[in-house]
Short mmCIF file of C-alpha atoms in Angstrom, two decimals:
data_model
loop_
_atom_site.label_atom_id
_atom_site.label_comp_id
_atom_site.label_asym_id
_atom_site.label_seq_id
_atom_site.Cartn_x
_atom_site.Cartn_y
_atom_site.Cartn_z
CA MET A 1437 60.47 47.41 55.91
CA THR A 1438 59.27 44.92 58.68
CA GLN A 1439 61.45 43.92 60.81
CA SER A 1440 61.32 40.50 62.50
CA ARG A 1441 60.47 40.37 66.39
CA GLN A 1442 63.92 38.22 67.31
CA SER A 1443 65.45 41.59 65.48
CA GLN A 1444 63.94 43.67 68.42
CA VAL A 1445 63.92 41.99 71.44
CA SER A 1446 66.96 40.86 73.76
CA LEU A 1447 66.72 40.09 76.85
CA ALA A 1448 70.72 39.79 77.63
CA ASP A 1449 71.21 44.23 76.86
CA THR A 1450 67.34 44.93 79.10
CA PRO A 1451 64.00 43.69 79.91
CA TYR A 1452 62.24 47.36 79.60
CA TYR A 1453 59.78 47.33 75.96
CA HIS A 1454 57.80 50.14 75.44
CA CYS A 1455 54.72 48.46 73.00
CA ILE A 1456 52.13 50.23 70.86
CA SER A 1457 48.79 48.65 69.52
CA ARG A 1458 46.48 50.99 66.94
CA CYS A 1459 43.18 50.02 66.07
CA VAL A 1460 42.49 49.62 61.79
CA ARG A 1461 40.66 52.30 60.14
CA ARG A 1462 38.54 54.35 61.77
CA ALA A 1463 37.50 51.13 64.54
CA TYR A 1464 37.43 52.52 68.23
CA LEU A 1465 39.65 51.60 71.11
CA CYS A 1466 37.64 54.00 73.45
CA GLY A 1467 36.11 57.03 73.48
CA GLU A 1468 32.96 58.79 71.87
CA ASP A 1469 33.12 58.71 68.04
CA LYS A 1470 32.08 61.72 66.27
CA TYR A 1471 30.46 60.47 63.28
CA THR A 1472 27.59 58.15 65.09
CA SER A 1473 27.74 59.78 68.69
CA GLN A 1474 28.26 55.93 69.92
CA SER A 1475 30.63 55.80 73.44
CA PHE A 1476 33.09 52.70 73.84
CA GLU A 1477 34.62 54.40 76.66
CA HIS A 1478 33.32 51.27 79.19
CA ARG A 1479 36.19 49.41 76.47
CA ARG A 1480 39.11 50.77 78.79
CA LYS A 1481 38.14 49.03 81.32
CA TRP A 1482 38.31 45.71 79.18
CA MET A 1483 41.68 46.48 78.50
CA VAL A 1484 42.65 47.26 81.97
CA GLU A 1485 41.43 44.14 83.50
CA ARG A 1486 42.94 42.13 80.89
CA MET A 1487 46.14 43.59 81.07
CA HIS A 1488 46.37 43.10 85.23
CA TYR A 1489 45.10 39.45 83.81
CA LEU A 1490 47.65 38.82 81.82
CA ALA A 1491 50.64 39.99 83.91
CA SER A 1492 49.42 37.70 86.73
CA VAL A 1493 49.70 34.13 84.15
CA PHE A 1494 52.67 35.80 81.95
CA ASN A 1495 56.13 36.37 83.60
CA ILE A 1496 56.09 40.14 82.07
CA ASP A 1497 55.06 43.16 84.42
CA ILE A 1498 53.41 46.27 83.33
CA CYS A 1499 55.99 49.71 84.11
CA ALA A 1500 53.42 51.99 82.36
CA TYR A 1501 50.36 52.14 80.02
CA ALA A 1502 48.02 54.70 79.13
CA ILE A 1503 44.70 53.61 77.14
CA MET A 1504 43.49 56.18 73.98
CA SER A 1505 40.62 56.27 71.64
CA ASN A 1506 42.04 54.49 68.66
CA HIS A 1507 45.43 52.77 70.14
CA TYR A 1508 46.97 52.02 73.51
CA HIS A 1509 50.68 52.05 75.36
CA LEU A 1510 52.32 49.73 76.97
CA VAL A 1511 55.67 49.59 78.70
CA LEU A 1512 56.44 46.31 79.84
CA HIS A 1513 59.35 44.29 81.73
CA VAL A 1514 60.19 41.13 81.54
CA ASP A 1515 60.91 39.02 84.47
CA LYS A 1516 63.32 35.85 83.18
CA GLN A 1517 65.06 34.94 86.24
CA LEU A 1518 60.86 34.31 87.77
CA ASN A 1519 60.51 32.36 84.71
CA GLU A 1520 63.32 30.06 85.23
CA GLY A 1521 62.14 29.60 88.98
CA LEU A 1522 58.87 27.90 87.80
CA SER A 1523 58.41 24.10 88.30
CA ASN A 1524 56.84 22.14 84.87
CA GLU A 1525 53.88 22.12 86.77
CA GLN A 1526 53.50 25.44 87.33
CA VAL A 1527 54.11 26.60 84.09
CA CYS A 1528 51.54 24.42 83.04
CA GLU A 1529 49.16 25.90 86.02
CA ARG A 1530 49.33 29.59 83.90
CA TRP A 1531 49.29 28.49 80.69
CA CYS A 1532 46.61 26.39 80.75
CA GLU A 1533 44.27 29.48 82.26
CA LEU A 1534 44.63 30.54 78.74
CA TYR A 1535 45.23 27.61 76.11
CA SER A 1536 43.30 23.86 76.87
CA LYS A 1537 45.82 21.72 78.01
CA PRO A 1538 46.70 18.78 75.71
CA VAL A 1539 45.65 15.07 76.30
CA LEU A 1540 49.67 13.89 76.55
CA VAL A 1541 49.68 16.86 79.34
CA GLU A 1542 47.13 15.92 81.21
CA ARG A 1543 48.89 12.67 81.61
CA TRP A 1544 52.41 13.64 82.30
CA LEU A 1545 50.50 16.12 85.30
CA SER A 1546 48.87 12.61 86.30
CA GLU A 1547 51.75 10.09 86.27
CA GLN A 1548 50.39 8.11 83.11
CA THR A 1549 52.33 8.50 80.71
CA ILE A 1550 53.90 5.18 80.11
CA SER A 1551 57.69 5.75 78.17
CA VAL A 1552 60.21 7.71 77.85
CA ALA A 1553 59.31 8.75 74.83
CA GLU A 1554 55.78 10.71 76.13
CA ASN A 1555 57.60 12.32 78.25
CA LYS A 1556 59.98 13.70 76.06
CA ALA A 1557 57.32 15.21 73.88
CA ALA A 1558 55.76 16.24 77.13
CA LEU A 1559 58.17 18.31 78.26
CA THR A 1560 58.94 19.77 75.14
CA ILE A 1561 55.70 21.19 75.25
CA ILE A 1562 55.58 22.58 78.39
CA HIS A 1563 59.44 23.96 77.45
CA GLY A 1564 57.75 25.39 74.69
CA TRP A 1565 55.09 27.15 76.68
CA ARG A 1566 58.20 28.30 79.38
CA GLU A 1567 59.71 30.53 77.10
CA ARG A 1568 56.38 31.50 75.99
CA LEU A 1569 55.93 33.06 79.47
CA VAL A 1570 58.36 35.49 78.72
CA ASP A 1571 57.43 36.12 75.02
CA ILE A 1572 56.27 39.83 74.28
CA SER A 1573 54.27 38.76 71.11
CA TRP A 1574 52.55 36.11 73.13
CA PHE A 1575 51.37 38.64 76.17
CA MET A 1576 50.60 40.95 73.34
CA ARG A 1577 48.72 38.76 71.39
CA CYS A 1578 46.99 37.36 74.57
CA LEU A 1579 45.30 40.74 74.95
CA ASN A 1580 44.79 41.92 71.92
CA GLU A 1581 42.85 39.14 70.17
CA PHE A 1582 40.69 39.28 73.34
CA ILE A 1583 39.75 43.14 73.11
CA ALA A 1584 39.20 42.37 69.53
CA ARG A 1585 37.20 39.28 69.56
CA LYS A 1586 34.81 41.83 72.22
CA ALA A 1587 34.67 44.64 70.23
CA ASN A 1588 33.71 43.03 67.14
CA LYS A 1589 31.36 41.44 69.13
CA GLU A 1590 29.82 44.42 70.28
CA ASP A 1591 29.94 45.99 66.75
CA GLU A 1592 28.06 43.44 64.97
CA CYS A 1593 31.19 43.11 62.81
CA SER A 1594 34.07 40.61 62.08
CA GLY A 1595 37.41 41.03 60.27
CA ARG A 1596 40.33 43.22 61.44
CA PHE A 1597 40.03 45.40 64.71
CA TRP A 1598 44.03 46.25 65.04
CA GLU A 1599 46.56 46.90 62.56
CA GLY A 1600 49.23 43.99 61.48
CA ARG A 1601 51.62 43.91 64.69
CA PHE A 1602 51.88 45.83 67.33
CA LYS A 1603 55.16 48.40 67.58
CA SER A 1604 58.01 47.71 70.25
CA GLN A 1605 61.12 49.59 71.40
CA ALA A 1606 63.90 48.22 73.35
CA LEU A 1607 64.73 50.67 76.71
CA LEU A 1608 68.15 50.14 76.88
CA ASP A 1609 68.70 52.35 80.38
CA GLU A 1610 67.17 53.65 83.24
CA ASP A 1611 67.04 57.03 81.33
CA ALA A 1612 65.34 55.73 78.58
CA LEU A 1613 63.10 53.41 80.88
CA LEU A 1614 61.60 56.70 82.95
CA THR A 1615 61.41 59.08 80.00
CA CYS A 1616 58.94 56.13 78.11
CA MET A 1617 56.99 55.88 81.38
CA ALA A 1618 56.47 59.42 81.50
CA TYR A 1619 55.98 60.08 77.66
CA VAL A 1620 53.19 57.24 78.19
CA ASP A 1621 51.34 58.76 80.80
CA LEU A 1622 51.37 61.72 79.79
CA ASN A 1623 49.30 60.33 76.35
CA PRO A 1624 46.16 61.75 77.86
CA ILE A 1625 47.29 65.20 78.62
CA ARG A 1626 48.95 65.80 75.29
CA ALA A 1627 45.58 65.23 73.55
CA LYS A 1628 44.14 67.34 75.79
CA MET A 1629 41.65 64.60 77.03
CA ASN A 1630 42.36 65.61 80.31
CA ASN A 1631 43.57 68.81 82.65
CA SER A 1632 45.98 66.79 84.98
CA VAL A 1633 48.18 63.76 85.34
CA GLU A 1634 45.44 62.82 88.34
CA THR A 1635 42.42 63.38 86.36
CA SER A 1636 43.83 60.73 83.87
CA GLU A 1637 41.63 57.74 84.66
CA TYR A 1638 43.64 54.28 82.87
CA THR A 1639 46.47 55.65 82.90
CA SER A 1640 49.28 54.02 85.47
CA ALA A 1641 50.22 57.00 86.74
CA TYR A 1642 45.56 57.72 87.65
CA GLU A 1643 46.70 54.24 88.77
CA ARG A 1644 49.50 54.52 90.89
CA ILE A 1645 48.58 58.27 92.49
CA HIS A 1646 44.60 56.44 93.47
CA GLY A 1647 45.97 52.82 94.33
CA VAL A 1648 43.81 50.18 92.52
CA ALA A 1649 43.22 49.67 89.11
CA PHE A 1650 39.97 49.44 89.00
CA LYS A 1651 36.61 48.25 91.53
CA GLU A 1652 35.96 44.85 90.78
CA GLU A 1653 32.45 43.83 90.32
CA ASN A 1654 30.72 40.71 89.63
CA ASN A 1655 29.32 40.59 86.50
CA LYS A 1656 29.49 38.71 82.92
CA GLU A 1657 32.41 41.04 81.85
CA SER A 1658 34.87 40.49 84.95
CA SER A 1659 33.98 36.72 84.34
CA LEU A 1660 35.12 36.71 81.09
CA VAL A 1661 39.16 38.45 82.06
CA GLY A 1662 39.60 35.37 84.05
CA LEU A 1663 40.25 35.50 87.53
CA SER A 1664 41.74 32.74 88.73
CA PHE A 1665 45.03 34.36 89.21
CA LYS A 1666 45.61 37.79 91.26
CA LYS A 1667 45.40 40.58 89.44
CA LYS A 1668 49.05 41.48 89.90
CA PRO A 1669 50.17 45.12 90.91
CA LEU A 1670 52.29 47.63 88.82
CA LEU A 1671 56.28 47.17 89.04
CA GLY A 1672 57.00 48.60 91.68
CA PHE A 1673 59.55 51.93 92.37
CA ILE A 1674 62.29 50.89 94.88
CA GLY A 1675 64.07 53.92 95.69
CA ASP A 1676 65.49 57.45 95.58
CA GLU A 1677 67.07 58.28 92.45
CA HIS A 1678 70.38 58.56 94.03
CA GLU A 1679 70.12 54.89 95.14
CA ALA A 1680 68.87 53.83 91.16
CA GLN A 1681 70.43 50.40 90.27
CA SER A 1682 71.30 49.14 87.37
CA LEU A 1683 68.43 47.50 84.53
CA LEU A 1684 70.12 43.97 85.38
CA SER A 1685 70.36 44.07 89.10
CA SER A 1686 69.07 41.54 90.99
CA GLN A 1687 66.74 43.76 92.60
CA LYS A 1688 63.31 43.65 90.73
CA GLY A 1689 61.96 47.59 90.36
CA ILE A 1690 61.87 50.70 88.27
CA PRO A 1691 64.97 52.35 90.23
CA PHE A 1692 63.87 55.80 91.07
CA SER A 1693 61.51 56.98 94.03
CA LEU A 1694 57.74 57.08 93.19
CA LEU A 1695 56.79 60.49 95.02
CA ASP A 1696 59.79 62.21 92.39
CA TYR A 1697 58.26 60.64 89.57
CA ILE A 1698 54.84 61.74 90.23
CA GLU A 1699 56.10 64.48 91.13
CA LEU A 1700 58.17 64.89 87.59
CA VAL A 1701 54.99 63.86 85.72
CA ASP A 1702 52.50 66.26 87.25
CA TRP A 1703 55.33 68.90 86.84
CA SER A 1704 55.52 67.72 82.75
CA GLY A 1705 51.94 68.04 82.37
CA ARG A 1706 50.59 71.51 83.56
CA ILE A 1707 53.33 72.94 81.90
CA LEU A 1708 52.03 70.91 78.36
CA ARG A 1709 48.09 71.02 79.40
CA ASP A 1710 48.65 75.26 79.67
CA ASP A 1711 51.36 75.01 76.70
CA LYS A 1712 53.37 77.88 78.72
CA ARG A 1713 56.97 76.05 77.95
CA GLY A 1714 58.21 79.88 77.56
CA ALA A 1715 56.84 80.59 81.71
CA ILE A 1716 58.55 77.09 83.00
CA VAL A 1717 57.93 77.73 86.67
CA SER A 1718 61.34 77.91 88.61
CA HIS A 1719 61.04 75.02 90.92
CA HIS A 1720 62.83 72.13 89.05
CA PRO A 1721 61.93 68.42 89.65
CA LYS A 1722 64.74 66.40 91.19
CA LEU A 1723 64.27 63.65 88.65
CA LEU A 1724 65.97 66.29 85.63
CA ASN A 1725 69.09 66.35 87.84
CA THR A 1726 69.51 62.47 87.68
CA LEU A 1727 68.65 62.49 83.90
CA GLY A 1728 70.99 65.63 83.59
CA LEU A 1729 68.34 67.73 81.10
CA ASP A 1730 67.41 70.91 81.43
CA SER A 1731 63.32 71.83 81.48
CA GLU A 1732 62.85 72.24 77.66
CA SER A 1733 65.45 69.22 76.71
CA TRP A 1734 62.97 67.57 79.28
CA LEU A 1735 59.58 68.93 77.69
CA SER A 1736 60.74 68.36 74.24
CA LEU A 1737 61.57 64.68 75.32
CA ALA A 1738 57.92 64.29 77.28
CA SER A 1739 56.22 65.36 73.86
CA SER A 1740 58.54 63.42 71.35
CA PHE A 1741 59.94 60.68 73.01
CA GLY A 1742 57.78 57.76 70.64
CA LYS A 1743 58.21 59.84 67.42
CA ASP A 1744 61.71 60.74 67.50
CA TYR A 1745 63.14 57.47 68.78
CA GLN A 1746 62.68 54.33 67.31
CA GLY A 1747 63.65 50.36 67.82
CA ALA A 1748 65.66 50.92 70.51
CA VAL A 1749 66.85 53.60 73.06
CA GLY A 1750 70.14 54.06 75.36
CA SER A 1751 73.53 55.51 75.00
CA LEU A 1752 75.92 54.44 71.87
CA ASP A 1753 77.40 51.35 73.41
CA GLU A 1754 74.05 50.34 74.72
CA LEU A 1755 72.75 50.47 70.53
CA ALA A 1756 76.12 48.81 69.83
CA ALA A 1757 75.56 45.88 72.03
CA PHE A 1758 72.13 45.63 71.13
CA ALA A 1759 72.72 45.89 67.37
CA ALA A 1760 75.34 43.28 67.80
CA HIS A 1761 72.75 40.77 69.70
CA THR A 1762 70.17 41.57 67.36
CA GLY A 1763 71.73 41.13 64.32
CA LYS A 1764 71.28 44.21 63.19
CA ARG A 1765 75.01 45.86 61.40
CA TRP A 1766 73.77 49.35 63.28
CA ILE A 1767 71.35 51.22 65.22
CA ALA A 1768 70.21 54.97 64.10
CA SER A 1769 72.47 57.44 66.45
CA LYS A 1770 69.07 59.13 67.03
CA ASN A 1771 67.99 56.96 69.58
CA GLU A 1772 71.45 58.08 71.42
CA LEU A 1773 69.23 59.75 74.48
CA ARG A 1774 71.97 61.43 76.09
CA ARG A 1775 72.44 63.82 72.73
CA ASN A 1776 69.86 65.40 74.88
CA MET A 1777 71.76 66.06 77.20
CA HIS A 1778 73.95 67.62 79.31
#
């Protein structure tokens, strides 16, 4: 049964969410259509450009992503504190990058309103925009609508490009966040699209390793994305695993070491690529000790995280709190990530 988005998002519990959106029927987001031999690889660049642009407009950061042939994954961080610190004028500047500015708000900005009622009405509109700047649904809407319109125009067709709604998954603690990010970055390797993390283009791991998301070009396609705001980089890592802080820490960033994360993902990718779990090398990534997982348990999580865990992921206590805050009676116990830990 379809659940309301309010029952799936609780910023009081976590600012981190895993989102997945799939194309409808046989529509191709990227890759090559085996039936027509038509290539849609250029659409991956559309996705990455648009994601980074929207991250610069919204107060939402990108932690991880993977652009696949008929779907994509995003791990997002909602920056509520930054959003609350914006002035009303800054909120208008951001939102009006995406949508036209109402006459009433234009008059308010130029101090031409003539009554208290007009001022109140304008501020009500701006308050609504402020809430949207930390709304995952609006972020995904601005991403999916843009891509759907471009793809349909290119395909010379109309109608749905995406399935009805994107799926979202609350990541309630650091272990869930790290595991989900690795699961997302390993998507191309599990799908046999690439042989290593270093060659898995259009993933966050590739972007972090190579330092750039894409080359900016002064072409017609790039101008359609919107370049008024400086593109925001991926959310950074802020320290070694032994310095990991809680998700609600005042310091913004992923509470692990980037080098340790890349080591873990690369190690996992080599084993998943060769399908040699029975012959795991003796080298043991540092972050597995932090997670308290053995190699087999970790590889199982990295392979099936998106299928085995639904809605929200975390400890039993965190799941219970999330259920209370989102009006649920309970959250399936299988979502307790620590059940696989030793």
